[in-house]
PDB file of C-alpha atoms in Angstrom:
ATOM      1  CA  MET A  58     154.943  53.179 -40.691  1.00 90.00           C
ATOM      2  CA  LEU A  59     151.201  52.744 -40.395  1.00 98.00           C
ATOM      3  CA  THR A  60     149.255  54.606 -37.726  1.00 98.00           C
ATOM      4  CA  LEU A  61     145.782  53.581 -36.614  1.00 98.00           C
ATOM      5  CA  HIS A  62     143.715  56.395 -35.154  1.00 98.00           C
ATOM      6  CA  HIS A  63     141.763  54.407 -32.624  1.00 97.00           C
ATOM      7  CA  LEU A  64     138.540  55.485 -30.913  1.00 95.00           C
ATOM      8  CA  ASN A  65     137.342  53.610 -27.850  1.00 93.00           C
ATOM      9  CA  ASN A  66     134.268  51.403 -28.333  1.00 92.00           C
ATOM     10  CA  SER A  67     134.332  51.723 -32.097  1.00 94.00           C
ATOM     11  CA  ARG A  68     134.839  49.871 -35.346  1.00 95.00           C
ATOM     12  CA  SER A  69     138.566  50.568 -35.160  1.00 97.00           C
ATOM     13  CA  GLN A  70     138.927  47.645 -32.732  1.00 97.00           C
ATOM     14  CA  ARG A  71     138.453  45.223 -35.616  1.00 97.00           C
ATOM     15  CA  ILE A  72     141.222  46.965 -37.556  1.00 98.00           C
ATOM     16  CA  LEU A  73     143.501  46.415 -34.566  1.00 98.00           C
ATOM     17  CA  TRP A  74     142.633  42.723 -34.760  1.00 98.00           C
ATOM     18  CA  LEU A  75     143.581  42.615 -38.446  1.00 98.00           C
ATOM     19  CA  LEU A  76     146.855  44.448 -37.839  1.00 97.00           C
ATOM     20  CA  GLU A  77     147.768  41.909 -35.160  1.00 97.00           C
ATOM     21  CA  GLU A  78     146.851  38.986 -37.407  1.00 97.00           C
ATOM     22  CA  LEU A  79     149.002  40.385 -40.209  1.00 97.00           C
ATOM     23  CA  GLY A  80     151.942  41.006 -37.890  1.00 95.00           C
ATOM     24  CA  VAL A  81     152.571  44.378 -39.491  1.00 95.00           C
ATOM     25  CA  GLU A  82     154.401  47.153 -37.648  1.00 96.00           C
ATOM     26  CA  TYR A  83     152.104  50.008 -36.666  1.00 97.00           C
ATOM     27  CA  LYS A  84     151.469  52.764 -34.146  1.00 98.00           C
ATOM     28  CA  ILE A  85     148.261  53.699 -32.333  1.00 98.00           C
ATOM     29  CA  GLU A  86     146.916  57.184 -31.690  1.00 97.00           C
ATOM     30  CA  TYR A  87     144.189  57.031 -29.033  1.00 97.00           C
ATOM     31  CA  TYR A  88     140.970  59.071 -28.971  1.00 96.00           C
ATOM     32  CA  GLN A  89     138.114  59.076 -26.461  1.00 94.00           C
ATOM     33  CA  ARG A  90     134.420  59.606 -27.132  1.00 92.00           C
ATOM     34  CA  ASP A  91     132.768  62.697 -25.700  1.00 90.00           C
ATOM     35  CA  SER A  92     131.160  61.736 -22.381  1.00 85.00           C
ATOM     36  CA  GLN A  93     127.980  63.696 -23.205  1.00 83.00           C
ATOM     37  CA  THR A  94     127.428  63.099 -26.910  1.00 83.00           C
ATOM     38  CA  ASN A  95     129.321  59.788 -27.277  1.00 83.00           C
ATOM     39  CA  LEU A  96     130.762  61.201 -30.508  1.00 87.00           C
ATOM     40  CA  ALA A  97     134.391  61.204 -31.627  1.00 93.00           C
ATOM     41  CA  PRO A  98     136.443  64.235 -30.577  1.00 93.00           C
ATOM     42  CA  ASP A  99     137.012  67.115 -32.983  1.00 93.00           C
ATOM     43  CA  SER A 100     140.726  66.297 -33.031  1.00 95.00           C
ATOM     44  CA  LEU A 101     140.008  63.411 -35.416  1.00 95.00           C
ATOM     45  CA  ARG A 102     139.063  65.933 -38.114  1.00 94.00           C
ATOM     46  CA  ALA A 103     142.701  66.968 -38.241  1.00 94.00           C
ATOM     47  CA  VAL A 104     143.461  63.437 -39.456  1.00 96.00           C
ATOM     48  CA  HIS A 105     140.522  63.048 -41.844  1.00 96.00           C
ATOM     49  CA  PRO A 106     137.792  65.599 -42.683  1.00 95.00           C
ATOM     50  CA  LEU A 107     135.001  63.202 -41.667  1.00 94.00           C
ATOM     51  CA  GLY A 108     136.347  63.069 -38.118  1.00 94.00           C
ATOM     52  CA  ARG A 109     135.427  59.425 -37.591  1.00 92.00           C
ATOM     53  CA  SER A 110     137.291  56.299 -36.608  1.00 95.00           C
ATOM     54  CA  PRO A 111     138.878  54.146 -37.848  1.00 97.00           C
ATOM     55  CA  VAL A 112     141.364  56.130 -39.851  1.00 97.00           C
ATOM     56  CA  LEU A 113     144.654  54.631 -40.998  1.00 98.00           C
ATOM     57  CA  THR A 114     147.497  56.902 -42.024  1.00 97.00           C
ATOM     58  CA  THR A 115     149.801  55.287 -44.549  1.00 97.00           C
ATOM     59  CA  PRO A 116     152.792  56.441 -46.615  1.00 94.00           C
ATOM     60  CA  HIS A 117     150.188  57.547 -49.172  1.00 92.00           C
ATOM     61  CA  GLY A 118     147.957  59.556 -46.840  1.00 95.00           C
ATOM     62  CA  ALA A 119     144.947  58.922 -44.622  1.00 97.00           C
ATOM     63  CA  ILE A 120     142.329  56.311 -45.454  1.00 97.00           C
ATOM     64  CA  ALA A 121     138.945  56.046 -43.736  1.00 96.00           C
ATOM     65  CA  GLU A 122     136.115  53.470 -43.759  1.00 96.00           C
ATOM     66  CA  SER A 123     136.687  50.021 -42.287  1.00 96.00           C
ATOM     67  CA  GLY A 124     136.099  48.172 -45.554  1.00 97.00           C
ATOM     68  CA  ALA A 125     138.578  50.315 -47.446  1.00 97.00           C
ATOM     69  CA  ILE A 126     141.154  49.907 -44.675  1.00 98.00           C
ATOM     70  CA  VAL A 127     140.679  46.134 -44.664  1.00 98.00           C
ATOM     71  CA  GLU A 128     141.191  45.977 -48.415  1.00 97.00           C
ATOM     72  CA  TYR A 129     144.277  48.195 -48.213  1.00 97.00           C
ATOM     73  CA  LEU A 130     145.878  46.089 -45.487  1.00 97.00           C
ATOM     74  CA  VAL A 131     145.054  42.760 -47.131  1.00 97.00           C
ATOM     75  CA  ARG A 132     146.355  43.939 -50.495  1.00 95.00           C
ATOM     76  CA  ASN A 133     149.612  45.315 -49.103  1.00 95.00           C
ATOM     77  CA  HIS A 134     150.343  43.134 -46.067  1.00 95.00           C
ATOM     78  CA  ALA A 135     148.487  39.834 -46.549  1.00 92.00           C
ATOM     79  CA  THR A 136     149.892  36.682 -44.982  1.00 85.00           C
ATOM     80  CA  ALA A 137     149.351  33.071 -45.951  1.00 81.00           C
ATOM     81  CA  SER A 138     146.059  32.880 -44.032  1.00 81.00           C
ATOM     82  CA  PHE A 139     144.728  36.447 -44.011  1.00 89.00           C
ATOM     83  CA  THR A 140     144.515  36.946 -47.736  1.00 93.00           C
ATOM     84  CA  VAL A 141     141.918  37.143 -50.482  1.00 95.00           C
ATOM     85  CA  PRO A 142     140.583  33.603 -51.107  1.00 95.00           C
ATOM     86  CA  GLN A 143     141.657  31.961 -54.351  1.00 94.00           C
ATOM     87  CA  ASP A 144     138.800  29.476 -54.519  1.00 96.00           C
ATOM     88  CA  PRO A 145     136.020  31.061 -56.645  1.00 97.00           C
ATOM     89  CA  GLU A 146     133.207  30.099 -54.270  1.00 97.00           C
ATOM     90  CA  ALA A 147     135.099  31.376 -51.211  1.00 97.00           C
ATOM     91  CA  LEU A 148     136.028  34.538 -53.098  1.00 97.00           C
ATOM     92  CA  GLN A 149     132.385  35.239 -53.851  1.00 98.00           C
ATOM     93  CA  GLN A 150     131.518  34.790 -50.187  1.00 98.00           C
ATOM     94  CA  TYR A 151     134.430  37.077 -49.283  1.00 98.00           C
ATOM     95  CA  TRP A 152     133.080  39.898 -51.429  1.00 98.00           C
ATOM     96  CA  PHE A 153     129.550  39.401 -50.163  1.00 98.00           C
ATOM     97  CA  TRP A 154     130.268  39.390 -46.409  1.00 98.00           C
ATOM     98  CA  LEU A 155     132.866  42.154 -46.719  1.00 97.00           C
ATOM     99  CA  HIS A 156     130.097  44.470 -47.927  1.00 97.00           C
ATOM    100  CA  PHE A 157     127.113  42.898 -46.151  1.00 97.00           C
ATOM    101  CA  ALA A 158     128.470  43.937 -42.742  1.00 97.00           C
ATOM    102  CA  GLU A 159     128.092  47.669 -43.314  1.00 96.00           C
ATOM    103  CA  GLY A 160     125.706  47.637 -46.263  1.00 94.00           C
ATOM    104  CA  SER A 161     122.918  45.420 -44.872  1.00 92.00           C
ATOM    105  CA  LEU A 162     123.551  44.509 -41.250  1.00 95.00           C
ATOM    106  CA  MET A 163     124.715  47.715 -39.573  1.00 93.00           C
ATOM    107  CA  PRO A 164     122.055  50.200 -40.864  1.00 88.00           C
ATOM    108  CA  PRO A 165     119.025  48.480 -39.234  1.00 87.00           C
ATOM    109  CA  LEU A 166     121.099  47.635 -36.162  1.00 87.00           C
ATOM    110  CA  VAL A 167     122.084  51.266 -35.634  1.00 83.00           C
ATOM    111  CA  ALA A 168     118.566  52.494 -36.458  1.00 75.00           C
ATOM    112  CA  ASN A 169     117.064  50.155 -33.858  1.00 70.00           C
ATOM    113  CA  LEU A 170     119.512  51.347 -31.222  1.00 71.00           C
ATOM    114  CA  VAL A 171     118.920  55.032 -31.974  1.00 66.00           C
ATOM    115  CA  LEU A 172     115.136  54.679 -31.976  1.00 61.00           C
ATOM    116  CA  GLU A 173     115.125  52.708 -28.746  1.00 69.00           C
ATOM    117  CA  LYS A 174     117.321  55.317 -27.066  1.00 67.00           C
ATOM    118  CA  ALA A 175     114.914  58.002 -28.232  1.00 59.00           C
ATOM    119  CA  ARG A 176     112.069  56.090 -26.616  1.00 61.00           C
ATOM    120  CA  GLN A 177     113.984  55.633 -23.358  1.00 63.00           C
ATOM    121  CA  LYS A 178     114.718  59.349 -23.079  1.00 61.00           C
ATOM    122  CA  GLY A 179     111.036  60.087 -23.330  1.00 57.00           C
ATOM    123  CA  SER A 180     109.343  63.257 -24.433  1.00 53.00           C
ATOM    124  CA  LYS A 181     108.302  66.517 -22.855  1.00 53.00           C
ATOM    125  CA  PRO A 182     105.600  67.354 -21.999  1.00 55.00           C
ATOM    126  CA  PHE A 183     104.804  63.926 -20.549  1.00 55.00           C
ATOM    127  CA  PHE A 184     101.547  63.469 -22.482  1.00 48.00           C
ATOM    128  CA  ILE A 185     103.528  63.403 -25.731  1.00 55.00           C
ATOM    129  CA  LYS A 186     105.460  60.280 -24.654  1.00 61.00           C
ATOM    130  CA  PRO A 187     102.748  57.731 -25.633  1.00 64.00           C
ATOM    131  CA  ILE A 188     102.557  59.299 -29.081  1.00 53.00           C
ATOM    132  CA  THR A 189     106.352  59.214 -29.458  1.00 58.00           C
ATOM    133  CA  ASN A 190     106.518  55.594 -28.310  1.00 63.00           C
ATOM    134  CA  LYS A 191     103.796  54.581 -30.747  1.00 63.00           C
ATOM    135  CA  LEU A 192     105.619  56.310 -33.587  1.00 59.00           C
ATOM    136  CA  VAL A 193     108.947  54.666 -32.685  1.00 57.00           C
ATOM    137  CA  ASP A 194     107.328  51.242 -32.372  1.00 63.00           C
ATOM    138  CA  GLY A 195     105.644  51.705 -35.727  1.00 62.00           C
ATOM    139  CA  ILE A 196     108.931  52.505 -37.462  1.00 60.00           C
ATOM    140  CA  ILE A 197     110.776  49.594 -35.835  1.00 57.00           C
ATOM    141  CA  ASN A 198     108.001  47.063 -36.428  1.00 60.00           C
ATOM    142  CA  ALA A 199     107.389  48.140 -40.002  1.00 56.00           C
ATOM    143  CA  TYR A 200     110.951  48.111 -41.272  1.00 56.00           C
ATOM    144  CA  TYR A 201     114.061  48.098 -39.114  1.00 61.00           C
ATOM    145  CA  GLY A 202     113.032  45.282 -36.795  1.00 74.00           C
ATOM    146  CA  PRO A 203     112.052  42.771 -39.508  1.00 83.00           C
ATOM    147  CA  ASN A 204     115.063  43.768 -41.618  1.00 85.00           C
ATOM    148  CA  LEU A 205     117.471  43.102 -38.757  1.00 89.00           C
ATOM    149  CA  ALA A 206     115.748  39.843 -37.818  1.00 90.00           C
ATOM    150  CA  GLN A 207     115.960  38.584 -41.392  1.00 93.00           C
ATOM    151  CA  SER A 208     119.672  39.408 -41.585  1.00 94.00           C
ATOM    152  CA  LEU A 209     120.375  37.660 -38.281  1.00 95.00           C
ATOM    153  CA  ARG A 210     118.555  34.523 -39.399  1.00 96.00           C
ATOM    154  CA  TYR A 211     120.600  34.486 -42.583  1.00 98.00           C
ATOM    155  CA  VAL A 212     123.909  34.930 -40.736  1.00 98.00           C
ATOM    156  CA  GLU A 213     122.922  32.259 -38.226  1.00 98.00           C
ATOM    157  CA  SER A 214     122.087  29.746 -40.951  1.00 98.00           C
ATOM    158  CA  TYR A 215     125.413  30.416 -42.690  1.00 98.00           C
ATOM    159  CA  LEU A 216     127.503  30.102 -39.536  1.00 98.00           C
ATOM    160  CA  ALA A 217     125.705  26.911 -38.580  1.00 98.00           C
ATOM    161  CA  LYS A 218     127.426  25.354 -41.612  1.00 98.00           C
ATOM    162  CA  ASN A 219     130.668  27.348 -41.817  1.00 98.00           C
ATOM    163  CA  THR A 220     133.466  28.084 -39.351  1.00 98.00           C
ATOM    164  CA  TRP A 221     134.495  31.309 -41.109  1.00 98.00           C
ATOM    165  CA  PHE A 222     132.773  33.579 -43.587  1.00 98.00           C
ATOM    166  CA  ALA A 223     134.952  32.945 -46.638  1.00 97.00           C
ATOM    167  CA  GLY A 224     136.695  29.581 -46.672  1.00 95.00           C
ATOM    168  CA  ASP A 225     138.478  27.485 -44.093  1.00 95.00           C
ATOM    169  CA  GLU A 226     140.525  30.338 -42.584  1.00 95.00           C
ATOM    170  CA  PRO A 227     139.564  33.785 -41.282  1.00 97.00           C
ATOM    171  CA  THR A 228     139.805  36.615 -43.798  1.00 97.00           C
ATOM    172  CA  GLY A 229     138.994  40.287 -44.132  1.00 97.00           C
ATOM    173  CA  ALA A 230     135.328  39.296 -44.338  1.00 98.00           C
ATOM    174  CA  ASP A 231     135.532  38.091 -40.749  1.00 98.00           C
ATOM    175  CA  VAL A 232     137.175  41.354 -39.727  1.00 98.00           C
ATOM    176  CA  GLN A 233     134.217  43.259 -41.144  1.00 98.00           C
ATOM    177  CA  MET A 234     131.575  40.968 -39.675  1.00 98.00           C
ATOM    178  CA  ILE A 235     132.902  40.732 -36.139  1.00 98.00           C
ATOM    179  CA  PHE A 236     131.889  44.227 -34.987  1.00 96.00           C
ATOM    180  CA  PRO A 237     128.127  43.988 -35.594  1.00 96.00           C
ATOM    181  CA  LEU A 238     128.001  40.399 -34.362  1.00 97.00           C
ATOM    182  CA  GLU A 239     129.922  40.974 -31.136  1.00 96.00           C
ATOM    183  CA  SER A 240     127.823  44.068 -30.397  1.00 93.00           C
ATOM    184  CA  LEU A 241     124.680  41.971 -30.864  1.00 94.00           C
ATOM    185  CA  VAL A 242     126.025  39.260 -28.557  1.00 95.00           C
ATOM    186  CA  ALA A 243     127.131  41.764 -25.905  1.00 92.00           C
ATOM    187  CA  SER A 244     123.711  43.470 -25.918  1.00 88.00           C
ATOM    188  CA  GLY A 245     121.844  40.173 -25.595  1.00 90.00           C
ATOM    189  CA  ARG A 246     120.163  40.529 -28.985  1.00 89.00           C
ATOM    190  CA  ALA A 247     121.802  37.322 -30.217  1.00 93.00           C
ATOM    191  CA  LYS A 248     120.749  35.178 -27.271  1.00 93.00           C
ATOM    192  CA  ASP A 249     118.677  32.911 -29.529  1.00 95.00           C
ATOM    193  CA  PHE A 250     121.431  32.521 -32.139  1.00 97.00           C
ATOM    194  CA  SER A 251     123.884  29.892 -30.948  1.00 98.00           C
ATOM    195  CA  ALA A 252     125.996  29.836 -34.122  1.00 98.00           C
ATOM    196  CA  ILE A 253     126.565  33.596 -33.935  1.00 98.00           C
ATOM    197  CA  GLN A 254     127.504  33.332 -30.267  1.00 97.00           C
ATOM    198  CA  GLY A 255     129.913  30.506 -31.045  1.00 97.00           C
ATOM    199  CA  TYR A 256     131.483  32.503 -33.859  1.00 98.00           C
ATOM    200  CA  VAL A 257     132.118  35.537 -31.645  1.00 97.00           C
ATOM    201  CA  LYS A 258     133.689  33.319 -28.990  1.00 97.00           C
ATOM    202  CA  ARG A 259     135.864  31.716 -31.664  1.00 97.00           C
ATOM    203  CA  VAL A 260     137.175  35.089 -32.821  1.00 97.00           C
ATOM    204  CA  HIS A 261     137.688  36.377 -29.287  1.00 96.00           C
ATOM    205  CA  ALA A 262     139.717  33.283 -28.419  1.00 96.00           C
ATOM    206  CA  ARG A 263     142.329  34.043 -31.085  1.00 97.00           C
ATOM    207  CA  GLU A 264     145.670  35.247 -29.742  1.00 97.00           C
ATOM    208  CA  ALA A 265     145.791  38.123 -32.219  1.00 97.00           C
ATOM    209  CA  TYR A 266     142.376  39.309 -31.059  1.00 97.00           C
ATOM    210  CA  LYS A 267     143.455  39.161 -27.422  1.00 96.00           C
ATOM    211  CA  ALA A 268     146.579  41.156 -28.249  1.00 97.00           C
ATOM    212  CA  ALA A 269     144.472  43.752 -30.073  1.00 97.00           C
ATOM    213  CA  LEU A 270     142.154  43.999 -27.089  1.00 95.00           C
ATOM    214  CA  GLU A 271     145.061  44.645 -24.748  1.00 96.00           C
ATOM    215  CA  LYS A 272     146.383  47.400 -26.997  1.00 96.00           C
ATOM    216  CA  GLY A 273     143.013  48.961 -27.777  1.00 95.00           C
ATOM    217  CA  GLY A 274     141.870  49.615 -24.237  1.00 91.00           C
ATOM    218  CA  GLU A 275     138.227  50.129 -23.321  1.00 85.00           C
ATOM    219  CA  TYR A 276     135.911  48.045 -25.492  1.00 92.00           C
ATOM    220  CA  ALA A 277     132.355  47.351 -24.394  1.00 90.00           C
ATOM    221  CA  TYR A 278     131.791  44.402 -26.718  1.00 91.00           C
ATOM    222  CA  ALA A 279     134.658  42.188 -25.610  1.00 86.00           C
ATOM    223  CA  LEU A 280     134.027  38.733 -24.194  1.00 75.00           C
ATOM    224  CA  ARG A 281     136.562  38.162 -21.466  1.00 58.00           C
ATOM    225  CA  LEU A 282     137.520  34.518 -22.031  1.00 48.00           C
TER     226      LEU A 282
END
């Protein structure tokens, strides 16, 4: 029996989607973020030392990191459609997008969010705030902002020509990519990217995704279709 240790409003929602697509039997252990810090509860450290979600417990122990979990599930429970592509070109795209999601897209996205929150909270004493804002703007404008914009343009151009990220059917690459893209759509950051918006709607319309959403509970990035 597989057990997904699921944290609300987290990357583990995409693992729920994959589990539903694969039709594999599994259990869910639910965890809630701390209302003050928004961090995972300490109880997750009893499952895995990092104390983060998602974590999947298997007959061989606990496995963390979304990409590793996706690869484990696809290798051991793949179906006719949710499998590693056999076509060489699709396989290359599969590898790329599987790692692009967390390697290139998420770091500047998270950095932008953290820096903007820091600016919103302000500084004390009040006369320090303009200095803090200028520093934050400088960091965003010099690196994280352009980096994120470049990645979004690239994703948009790819999705304008492709229904899924690696071939004609959804794969583990789509599971990895959905979290950053749906968070961007939900926050309004993807308002100028119609292909990305269409892709998120396409994923959210899938019956397996809807089933995962019902089981997962609170999820801020869901589009209620």
